[in-house]
mmCIF file of C-alpha atoms in Angstrom:
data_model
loop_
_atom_site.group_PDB
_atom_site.id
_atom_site.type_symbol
_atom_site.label_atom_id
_atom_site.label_comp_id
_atom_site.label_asym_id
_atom_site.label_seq_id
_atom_site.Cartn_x
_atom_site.Cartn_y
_atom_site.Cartn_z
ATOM 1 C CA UNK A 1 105.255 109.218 114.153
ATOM 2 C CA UNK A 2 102.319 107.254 115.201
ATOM 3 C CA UNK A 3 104.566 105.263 117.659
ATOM 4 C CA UNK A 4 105.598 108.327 119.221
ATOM 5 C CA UNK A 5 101.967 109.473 119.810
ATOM 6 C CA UNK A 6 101.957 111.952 116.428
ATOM 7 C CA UNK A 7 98.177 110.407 115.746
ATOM 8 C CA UNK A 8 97.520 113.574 112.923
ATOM 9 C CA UNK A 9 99.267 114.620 109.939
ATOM 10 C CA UNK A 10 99.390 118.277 110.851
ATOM 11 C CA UNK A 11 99.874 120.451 113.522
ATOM 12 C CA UNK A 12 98.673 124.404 112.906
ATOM 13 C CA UNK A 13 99.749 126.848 115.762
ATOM 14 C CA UNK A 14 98.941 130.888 115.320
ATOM 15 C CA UNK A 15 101.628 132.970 115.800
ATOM 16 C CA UNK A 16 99.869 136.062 115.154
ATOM 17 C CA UNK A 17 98.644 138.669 117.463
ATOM 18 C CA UNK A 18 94.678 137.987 116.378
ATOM 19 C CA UNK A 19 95.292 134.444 117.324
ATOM 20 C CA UNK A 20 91.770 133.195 117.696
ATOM 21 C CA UNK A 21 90.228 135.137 114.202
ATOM 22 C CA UNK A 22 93.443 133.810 112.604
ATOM 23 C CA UNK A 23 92.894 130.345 113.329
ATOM 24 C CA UNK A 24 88.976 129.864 112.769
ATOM 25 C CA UNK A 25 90.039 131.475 109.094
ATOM 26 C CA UNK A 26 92.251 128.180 108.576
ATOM 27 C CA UNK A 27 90.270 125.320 109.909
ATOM 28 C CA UNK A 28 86.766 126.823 108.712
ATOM 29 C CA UNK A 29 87.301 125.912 105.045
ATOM 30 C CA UNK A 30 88.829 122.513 105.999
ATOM 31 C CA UNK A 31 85.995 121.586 108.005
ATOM 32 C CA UNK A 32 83.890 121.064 104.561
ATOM 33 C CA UNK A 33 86.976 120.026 102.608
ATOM 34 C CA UNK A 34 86.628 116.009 102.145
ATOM 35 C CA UNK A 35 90.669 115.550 101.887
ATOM 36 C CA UNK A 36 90.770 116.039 105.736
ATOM 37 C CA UNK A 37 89.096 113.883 107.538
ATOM 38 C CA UNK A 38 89.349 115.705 110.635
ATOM 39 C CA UNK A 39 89.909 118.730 112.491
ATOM 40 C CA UNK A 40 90.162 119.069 116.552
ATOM 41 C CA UNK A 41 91.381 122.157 118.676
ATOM 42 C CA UNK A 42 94.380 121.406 120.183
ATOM 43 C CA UNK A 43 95.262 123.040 124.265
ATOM 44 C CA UNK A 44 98.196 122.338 126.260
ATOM 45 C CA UNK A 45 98.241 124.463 129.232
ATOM 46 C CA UNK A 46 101.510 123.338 131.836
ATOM 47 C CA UNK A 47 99.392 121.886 134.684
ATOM 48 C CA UNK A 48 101.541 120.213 137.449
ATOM 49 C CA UNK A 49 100.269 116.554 138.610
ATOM 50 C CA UNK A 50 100.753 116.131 142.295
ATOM 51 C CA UNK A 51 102.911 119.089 142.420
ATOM 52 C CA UNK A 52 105.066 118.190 139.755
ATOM 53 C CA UNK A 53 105.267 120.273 136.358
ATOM 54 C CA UNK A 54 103.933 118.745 132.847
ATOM 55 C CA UNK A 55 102.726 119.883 129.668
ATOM 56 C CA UNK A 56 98.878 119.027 128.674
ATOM 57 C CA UNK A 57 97.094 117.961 125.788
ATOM 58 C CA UNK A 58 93.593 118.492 125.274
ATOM 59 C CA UNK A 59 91.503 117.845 122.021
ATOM 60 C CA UNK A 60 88.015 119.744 120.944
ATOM 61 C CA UNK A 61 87.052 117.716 117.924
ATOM 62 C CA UNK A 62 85.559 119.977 115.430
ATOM 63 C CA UNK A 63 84.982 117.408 112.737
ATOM 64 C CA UNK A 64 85.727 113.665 112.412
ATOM 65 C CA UNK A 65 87.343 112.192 115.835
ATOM 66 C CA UNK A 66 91.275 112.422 116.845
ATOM 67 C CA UNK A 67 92.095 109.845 119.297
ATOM 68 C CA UNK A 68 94.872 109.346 121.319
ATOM 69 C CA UNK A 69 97.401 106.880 121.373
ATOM 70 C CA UNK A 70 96.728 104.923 124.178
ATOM 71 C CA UNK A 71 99.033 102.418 125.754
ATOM 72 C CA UNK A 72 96.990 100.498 128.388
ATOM 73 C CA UNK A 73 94.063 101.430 129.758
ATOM 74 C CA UNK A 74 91.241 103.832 128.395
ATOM 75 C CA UNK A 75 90.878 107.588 126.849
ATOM 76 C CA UNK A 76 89.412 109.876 129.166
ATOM 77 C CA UNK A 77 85.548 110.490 128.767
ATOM 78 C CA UNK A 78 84.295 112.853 131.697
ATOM 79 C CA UNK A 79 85.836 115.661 133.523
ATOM 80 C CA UNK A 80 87.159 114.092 136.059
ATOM 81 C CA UNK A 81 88.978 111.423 134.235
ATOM 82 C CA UNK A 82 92.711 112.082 132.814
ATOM 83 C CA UNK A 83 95.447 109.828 131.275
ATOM 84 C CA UNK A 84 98.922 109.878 131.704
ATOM 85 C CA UNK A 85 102.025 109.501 129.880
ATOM 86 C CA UNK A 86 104.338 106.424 131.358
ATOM 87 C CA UNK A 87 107.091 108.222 132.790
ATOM 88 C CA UNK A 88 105.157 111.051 134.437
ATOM 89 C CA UNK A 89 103.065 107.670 135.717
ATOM 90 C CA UNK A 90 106.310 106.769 137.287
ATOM 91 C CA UNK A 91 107.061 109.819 138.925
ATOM 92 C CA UNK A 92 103.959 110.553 140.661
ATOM 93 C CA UNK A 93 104.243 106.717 142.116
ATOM 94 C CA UNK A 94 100.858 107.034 140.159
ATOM 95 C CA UNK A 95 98.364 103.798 138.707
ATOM 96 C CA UNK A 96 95.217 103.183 136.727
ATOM 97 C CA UNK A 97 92.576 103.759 139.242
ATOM 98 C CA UNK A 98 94.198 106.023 141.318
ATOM 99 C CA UNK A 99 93.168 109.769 141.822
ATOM 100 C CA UNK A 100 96.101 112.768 141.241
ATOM 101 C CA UNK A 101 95.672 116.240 142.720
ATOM 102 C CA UNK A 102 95.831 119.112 139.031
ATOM 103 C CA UNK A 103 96.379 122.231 139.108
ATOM 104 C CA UNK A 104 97.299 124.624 135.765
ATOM 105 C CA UNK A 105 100.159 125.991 136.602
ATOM 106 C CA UNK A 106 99.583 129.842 136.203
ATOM 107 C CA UNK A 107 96.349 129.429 138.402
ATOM 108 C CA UNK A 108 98.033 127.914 141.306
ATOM 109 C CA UNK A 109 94.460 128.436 144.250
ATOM 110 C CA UNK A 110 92.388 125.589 142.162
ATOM 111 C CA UNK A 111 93.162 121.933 143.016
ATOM 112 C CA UNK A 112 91.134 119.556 141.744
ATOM 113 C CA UNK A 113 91.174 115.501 141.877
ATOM 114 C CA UNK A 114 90.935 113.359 139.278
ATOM 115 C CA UNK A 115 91.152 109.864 138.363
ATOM 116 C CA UNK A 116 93.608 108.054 135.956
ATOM 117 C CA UNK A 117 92.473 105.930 133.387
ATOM 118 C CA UNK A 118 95.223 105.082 131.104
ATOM 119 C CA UNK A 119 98.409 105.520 130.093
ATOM 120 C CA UNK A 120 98.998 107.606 127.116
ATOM 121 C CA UNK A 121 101.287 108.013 124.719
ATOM 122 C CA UNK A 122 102.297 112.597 124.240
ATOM 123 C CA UNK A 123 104.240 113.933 121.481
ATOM 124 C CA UNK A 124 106.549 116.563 122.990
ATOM 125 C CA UNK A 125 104.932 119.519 122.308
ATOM 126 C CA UNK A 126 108.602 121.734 123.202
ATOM 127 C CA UNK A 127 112.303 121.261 123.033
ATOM 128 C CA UNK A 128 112.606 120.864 126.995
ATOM 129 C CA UNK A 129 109.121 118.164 126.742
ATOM 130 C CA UNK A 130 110.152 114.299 126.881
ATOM 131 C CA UNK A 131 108.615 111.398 125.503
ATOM 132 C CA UNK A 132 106.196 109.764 128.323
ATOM 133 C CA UNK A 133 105.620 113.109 129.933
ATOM 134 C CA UNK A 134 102.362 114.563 130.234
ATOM 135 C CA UNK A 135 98.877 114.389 131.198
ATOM 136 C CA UNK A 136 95.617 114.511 128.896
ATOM 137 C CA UNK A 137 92.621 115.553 129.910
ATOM 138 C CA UNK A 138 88.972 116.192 128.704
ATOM 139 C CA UNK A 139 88.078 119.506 127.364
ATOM 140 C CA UNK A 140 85.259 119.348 130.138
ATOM 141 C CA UNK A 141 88.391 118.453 132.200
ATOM 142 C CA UNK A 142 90.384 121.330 131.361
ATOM 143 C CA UNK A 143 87.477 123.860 132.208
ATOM 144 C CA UNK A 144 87.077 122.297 135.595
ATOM 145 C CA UNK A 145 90.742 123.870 136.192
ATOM 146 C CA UNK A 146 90.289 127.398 135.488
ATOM 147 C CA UNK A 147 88.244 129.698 138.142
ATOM 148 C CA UNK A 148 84.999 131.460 137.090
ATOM 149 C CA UNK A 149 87.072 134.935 137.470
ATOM 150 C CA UNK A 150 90.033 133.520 134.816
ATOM 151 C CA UNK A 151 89.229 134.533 131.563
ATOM 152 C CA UNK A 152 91.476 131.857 128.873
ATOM 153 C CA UNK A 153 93.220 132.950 126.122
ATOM 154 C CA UNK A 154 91.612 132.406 122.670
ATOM 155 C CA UNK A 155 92.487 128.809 120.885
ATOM 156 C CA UNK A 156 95.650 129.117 118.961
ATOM 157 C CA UNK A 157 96.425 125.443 117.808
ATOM 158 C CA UNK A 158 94.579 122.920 115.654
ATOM 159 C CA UNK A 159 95.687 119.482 114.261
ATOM 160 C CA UNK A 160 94.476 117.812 111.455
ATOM 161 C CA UNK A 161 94.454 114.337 109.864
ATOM 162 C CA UNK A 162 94.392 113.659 106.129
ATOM 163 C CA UNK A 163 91.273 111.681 104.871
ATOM 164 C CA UNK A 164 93.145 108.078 103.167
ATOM 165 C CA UNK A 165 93.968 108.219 99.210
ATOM 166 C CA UNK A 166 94.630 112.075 99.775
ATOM 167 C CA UNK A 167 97.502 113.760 97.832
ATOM 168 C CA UNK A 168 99.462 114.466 100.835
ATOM 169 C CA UNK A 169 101.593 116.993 99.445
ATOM 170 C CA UNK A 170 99.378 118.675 97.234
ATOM 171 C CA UNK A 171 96.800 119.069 100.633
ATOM 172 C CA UNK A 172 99.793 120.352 102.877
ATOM 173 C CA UNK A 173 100.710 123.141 100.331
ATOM 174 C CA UNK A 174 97.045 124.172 100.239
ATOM 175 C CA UNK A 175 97.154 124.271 103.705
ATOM 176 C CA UNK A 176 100.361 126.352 104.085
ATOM 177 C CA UNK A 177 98.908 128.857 101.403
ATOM 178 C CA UNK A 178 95.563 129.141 103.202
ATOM 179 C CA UNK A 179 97.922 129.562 106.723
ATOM 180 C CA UNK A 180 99.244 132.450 105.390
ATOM 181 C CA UNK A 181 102.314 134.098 107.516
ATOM 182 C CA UNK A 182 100.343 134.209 110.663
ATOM 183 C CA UNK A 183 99.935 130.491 111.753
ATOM 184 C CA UNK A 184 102.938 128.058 111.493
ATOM 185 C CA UNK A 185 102.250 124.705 109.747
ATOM 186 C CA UNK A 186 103.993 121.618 111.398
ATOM 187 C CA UNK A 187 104.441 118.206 110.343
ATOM 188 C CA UNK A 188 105.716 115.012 112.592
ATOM 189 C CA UNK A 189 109.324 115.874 113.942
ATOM 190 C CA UNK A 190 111.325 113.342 115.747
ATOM 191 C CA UNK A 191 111.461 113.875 119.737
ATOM 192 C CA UNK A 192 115.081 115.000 120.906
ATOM 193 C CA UNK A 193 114.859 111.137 122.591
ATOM 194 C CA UNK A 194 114.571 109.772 119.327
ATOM 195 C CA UNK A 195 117.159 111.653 117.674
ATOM 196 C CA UNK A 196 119.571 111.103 120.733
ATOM 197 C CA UNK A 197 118.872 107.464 120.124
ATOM 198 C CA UNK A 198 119.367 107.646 116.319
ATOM 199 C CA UNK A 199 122.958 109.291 117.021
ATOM 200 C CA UNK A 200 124.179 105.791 118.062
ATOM 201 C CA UNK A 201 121.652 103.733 115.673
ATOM 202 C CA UNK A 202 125.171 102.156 113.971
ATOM 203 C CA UNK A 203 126.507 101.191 117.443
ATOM 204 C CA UNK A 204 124.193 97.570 117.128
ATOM 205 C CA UNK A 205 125.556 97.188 113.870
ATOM 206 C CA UNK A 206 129.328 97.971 114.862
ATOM 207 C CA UNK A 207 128.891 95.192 118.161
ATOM 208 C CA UNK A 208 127.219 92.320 116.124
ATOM 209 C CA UNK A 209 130.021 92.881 113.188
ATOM 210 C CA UNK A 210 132.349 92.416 116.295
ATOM 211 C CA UNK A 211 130.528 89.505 117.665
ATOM 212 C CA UNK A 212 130.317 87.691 114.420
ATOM 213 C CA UNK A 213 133.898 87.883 113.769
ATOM 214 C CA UNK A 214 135.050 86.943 117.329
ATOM 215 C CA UNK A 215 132.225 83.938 116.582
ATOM 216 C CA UNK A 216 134.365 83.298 113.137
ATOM 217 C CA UNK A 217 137.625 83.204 115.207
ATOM 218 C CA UNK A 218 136.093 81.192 118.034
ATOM 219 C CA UNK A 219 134.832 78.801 115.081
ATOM 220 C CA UNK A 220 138.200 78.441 113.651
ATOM 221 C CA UNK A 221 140.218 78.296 117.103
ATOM 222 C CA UNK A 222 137.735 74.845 117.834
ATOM 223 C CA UNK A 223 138.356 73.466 114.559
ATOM 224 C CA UNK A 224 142.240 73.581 114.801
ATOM 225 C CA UNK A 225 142.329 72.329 118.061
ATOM 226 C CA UNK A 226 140.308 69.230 117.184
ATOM 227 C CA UNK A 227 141.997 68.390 113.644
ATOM 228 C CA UNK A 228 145.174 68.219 116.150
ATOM 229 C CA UNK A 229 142.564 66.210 118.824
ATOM 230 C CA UNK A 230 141.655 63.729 116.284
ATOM 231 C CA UNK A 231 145.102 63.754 114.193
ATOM 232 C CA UNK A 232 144.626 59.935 114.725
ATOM 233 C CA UNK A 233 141.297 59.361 113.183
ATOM 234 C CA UNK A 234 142.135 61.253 110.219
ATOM 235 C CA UNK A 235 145.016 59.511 110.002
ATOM 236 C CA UNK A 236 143.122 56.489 110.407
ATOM 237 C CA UNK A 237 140.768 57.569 107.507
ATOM 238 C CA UNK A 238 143.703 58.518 105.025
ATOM 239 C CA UNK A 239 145.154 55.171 105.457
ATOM 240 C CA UNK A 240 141.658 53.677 104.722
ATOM 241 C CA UNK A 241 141.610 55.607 101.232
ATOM 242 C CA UNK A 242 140.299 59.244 102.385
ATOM 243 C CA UNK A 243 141.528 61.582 99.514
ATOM 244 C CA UNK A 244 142.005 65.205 100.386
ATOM 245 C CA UNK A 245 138.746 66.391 98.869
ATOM 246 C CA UNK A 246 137.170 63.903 101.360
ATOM 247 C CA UNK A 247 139.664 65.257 104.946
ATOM 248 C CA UNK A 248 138.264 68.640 103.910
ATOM 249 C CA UNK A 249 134.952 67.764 103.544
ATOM 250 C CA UNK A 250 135.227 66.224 106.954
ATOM 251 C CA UNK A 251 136.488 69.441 108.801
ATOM 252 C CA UNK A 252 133.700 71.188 106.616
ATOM 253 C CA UNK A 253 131.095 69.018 108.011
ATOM 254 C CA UNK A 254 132.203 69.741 111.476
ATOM 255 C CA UNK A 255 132.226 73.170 110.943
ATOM 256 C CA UNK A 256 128.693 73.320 109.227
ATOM 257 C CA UNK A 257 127.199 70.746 111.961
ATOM 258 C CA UNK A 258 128.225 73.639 114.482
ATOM 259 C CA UNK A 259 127.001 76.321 113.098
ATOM 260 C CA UNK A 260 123.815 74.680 112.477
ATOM 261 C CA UNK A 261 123.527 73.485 115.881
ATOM 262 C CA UNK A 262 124.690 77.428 116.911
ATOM 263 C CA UNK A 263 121.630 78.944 114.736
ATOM 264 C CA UNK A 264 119.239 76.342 116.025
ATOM 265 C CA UNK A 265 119.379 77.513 119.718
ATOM 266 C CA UNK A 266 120.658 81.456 118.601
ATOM 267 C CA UNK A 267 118.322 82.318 116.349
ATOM 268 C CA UNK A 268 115.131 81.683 118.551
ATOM 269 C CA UNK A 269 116.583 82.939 121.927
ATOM 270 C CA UNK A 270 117.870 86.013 119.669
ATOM 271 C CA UNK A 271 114.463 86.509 118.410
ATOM 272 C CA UNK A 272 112.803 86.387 121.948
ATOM 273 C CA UNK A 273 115.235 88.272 123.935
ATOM 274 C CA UNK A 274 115.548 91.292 121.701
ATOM 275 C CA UNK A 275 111.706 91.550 121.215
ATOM 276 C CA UNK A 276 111.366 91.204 124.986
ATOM 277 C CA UNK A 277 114.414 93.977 125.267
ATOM 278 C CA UNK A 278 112.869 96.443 122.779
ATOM 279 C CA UNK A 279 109.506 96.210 124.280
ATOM 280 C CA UNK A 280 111.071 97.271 127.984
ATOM 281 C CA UNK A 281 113.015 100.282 126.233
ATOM 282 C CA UNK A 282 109.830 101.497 124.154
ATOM 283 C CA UNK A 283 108.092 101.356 127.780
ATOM 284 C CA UNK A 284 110.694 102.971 129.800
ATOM 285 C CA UNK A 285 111.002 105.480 126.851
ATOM 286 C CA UNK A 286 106.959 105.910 126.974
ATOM 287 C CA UNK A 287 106.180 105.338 123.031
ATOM 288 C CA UNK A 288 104.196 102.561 121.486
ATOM 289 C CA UNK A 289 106.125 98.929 121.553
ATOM 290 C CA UNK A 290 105.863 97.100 117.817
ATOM 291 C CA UNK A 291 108.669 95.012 117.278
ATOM 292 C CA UNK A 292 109.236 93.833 114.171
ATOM 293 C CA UNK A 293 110.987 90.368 113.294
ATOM 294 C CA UNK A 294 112.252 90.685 109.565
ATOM 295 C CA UNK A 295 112.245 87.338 108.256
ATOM 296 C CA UNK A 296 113.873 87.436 104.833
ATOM 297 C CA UNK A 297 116.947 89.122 106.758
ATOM 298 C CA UNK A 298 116.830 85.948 109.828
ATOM 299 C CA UNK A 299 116.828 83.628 107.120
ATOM 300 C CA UNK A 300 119.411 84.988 105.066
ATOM 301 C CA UNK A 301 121.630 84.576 108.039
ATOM 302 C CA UNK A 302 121.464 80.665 108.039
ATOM 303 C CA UNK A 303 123.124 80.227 104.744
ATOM 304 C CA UNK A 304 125.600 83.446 105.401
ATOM 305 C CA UNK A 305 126.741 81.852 108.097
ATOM 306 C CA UNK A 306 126.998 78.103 106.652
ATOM 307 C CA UNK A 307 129.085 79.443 104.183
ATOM 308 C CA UNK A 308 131.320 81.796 106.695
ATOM 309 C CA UNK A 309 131.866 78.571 108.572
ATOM 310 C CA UNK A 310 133.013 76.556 105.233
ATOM 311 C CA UNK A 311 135.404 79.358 103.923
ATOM 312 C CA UNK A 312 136.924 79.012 107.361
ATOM 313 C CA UNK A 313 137.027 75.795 107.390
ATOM 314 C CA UNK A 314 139.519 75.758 105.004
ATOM 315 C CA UNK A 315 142.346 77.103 106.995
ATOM 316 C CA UNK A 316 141.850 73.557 109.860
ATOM 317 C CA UNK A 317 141.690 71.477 106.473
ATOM 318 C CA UNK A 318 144.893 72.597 105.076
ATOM 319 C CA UNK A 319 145.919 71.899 108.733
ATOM 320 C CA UNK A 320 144.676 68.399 108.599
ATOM 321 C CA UNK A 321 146.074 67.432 105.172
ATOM 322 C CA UNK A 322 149.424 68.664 106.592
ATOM 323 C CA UNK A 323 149.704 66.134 109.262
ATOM 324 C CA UNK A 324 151.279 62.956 108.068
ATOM 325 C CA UNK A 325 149.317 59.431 108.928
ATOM 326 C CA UNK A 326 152.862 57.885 110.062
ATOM 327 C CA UNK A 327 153.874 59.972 112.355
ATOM 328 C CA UNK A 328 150.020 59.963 114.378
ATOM 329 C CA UNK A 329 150.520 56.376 113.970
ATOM 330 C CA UNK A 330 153.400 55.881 114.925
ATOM 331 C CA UNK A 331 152.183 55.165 118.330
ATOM 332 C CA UNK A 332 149.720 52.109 117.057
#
């Protein structure tokens, strides 16, 4: 969740009609529990960024300090500061240092300019909301939007985080029971980007199964064809004394000597290109880049593969021990 900008463990959201009584009756007992370690009031207002519609996020700490996930860049710190998420970045042609003309959306006679910051990573806070679209602003930030004559609407969300060593389930069902029916109790859900994305999470496993056993057939395919290259010089050899053990061997040899050879410049290039890959989708996508480079898995494939490349060496070996030393001789 963290990756995808969830920096909290809990997201509390009053559903009820006394929505601002409702909520201080949650998050004034947690404020002096020591399991959380803190507690902000959470606002996300649609405000459109250089006429173009987004969802907000704005954070009131009211104990301890939530920060956002920021990608490059700073968090905002005065009012007329804001950070926003990569792809709305993209669509307002928009760059750290630049100023953007906000405006909440309901309260469309108030333009005000501000000046971006960072680039920060938003958990969609709705079905329609997307990964890398948004804008966060200070609280002073928000205020600065709304006319003296526009009175807000009371708070009605609050996120917490969960102090470290904390029996995580044991805290979330106190929370739910203090909640009551009135105020829904949220934990991290998966954007709809990320679960698009897991629908086809097999489909890299399905291509490299493909790829490794058009590899295999490419593997044997150069083996045949040079046992019948060199039928000569195995020929050669068996008149010399090579046994059969000692043919197969050879072809064995061959085919671990290319493999090897095939891992040495693979497995780095591999390594590099799909970090490099990953790290352009995570950006396009607007979450947090950490690639991670499993090495017990990477070096499992070196002897997996050695040993594909000996059981199919087999099949050019029986081919070589087939081939009779007169007649490749017969030439001499």
């Amino acid at each position: 969740p963290r990756l995808y900008g969830w920096n909290w463990d809990v997201h509390l959201i009053n559903n009820s009609s006394d929505r601002g009584r409702n909520l201080a009756s949650v998050t004034q007992p947690l404020l002096s529990d020591p399991r959380v370690e803190a507690v902000a009031v959470l606002t996300s207002p649609p405000i459109t960024v250089n006429n173009i519609s987004v969802f907000s996020v704005t954070l009131d700490d009211l104990k301890g300090h939530i920060s956002p996930i920021i990608l490059s860049g700073r968090a905002p710190q005065s009012a007329d500061e804001v950070v926003l998420g990569a792809k709305t970045m993209r669509d307002t042609h928009a760059h750290i240092g630049s100023p953007v003309d906000l405006s909440i959306t309901v309260v469309r006679n108030l333009h005000v300019s501000k000046r971006i910051v960072g680039t920060v990573i938003l958990p969609p806070e709705a079905d329609a909301a997307r990964l890398g679209v948004g804008v966060m602003l200070t609280a002073s930030g928000l205020q600065s939007l709304i006319p003296p004559e526009v009175r807000p609407p009371p708070n009605s969300e609050a996120i917490l985080r969960f102090s470290p060593g904390t029996d995580r389930a044991q805290l979330l069902a106190d929370v739910r029971e203090l909640s009551g029916p009135g105020v829904g109790v949220y934990t991290p859900t998966a954007p709809s980007d990320l679960v698009n994305f897991g629908h086809v999470q097999n489909l890299p496993f399905i291509l490299a199964g493909l790829l490794a056993a058009l590899a295999l057939a490419t593997l044997a395919h150069t083996l045949v064809s040079s046992v019948r290259r060199r039928a000569r010089d195995l020929a050669v050899l068996r008149t010399l004394g090579f046994v059969p053990r000692q043919v197969r061997e050879t072809v064995a040899w061959q085919a671990t000597t290319f493999v090897s050879v095939a891992l040495l410049v693979g497995l780095p290039i591999g390594i590099a290109a799909a970090r490099l890959l990953w790290i352009a989708f995570a950006d396009q996508l607007g979450t947090l880049p950490e690639p991670i480079t499993p090495p017990l898995p990477l070096l499992l494939i070196v002897p997996a593969a050695v040993i594909a490349a000996n059981v199919v060496a087999r099949v050019p070996g029986f081919v070589a021990l087939r081939a009779a030393p007169a007649r490749a001789l017969r030439s001499e």
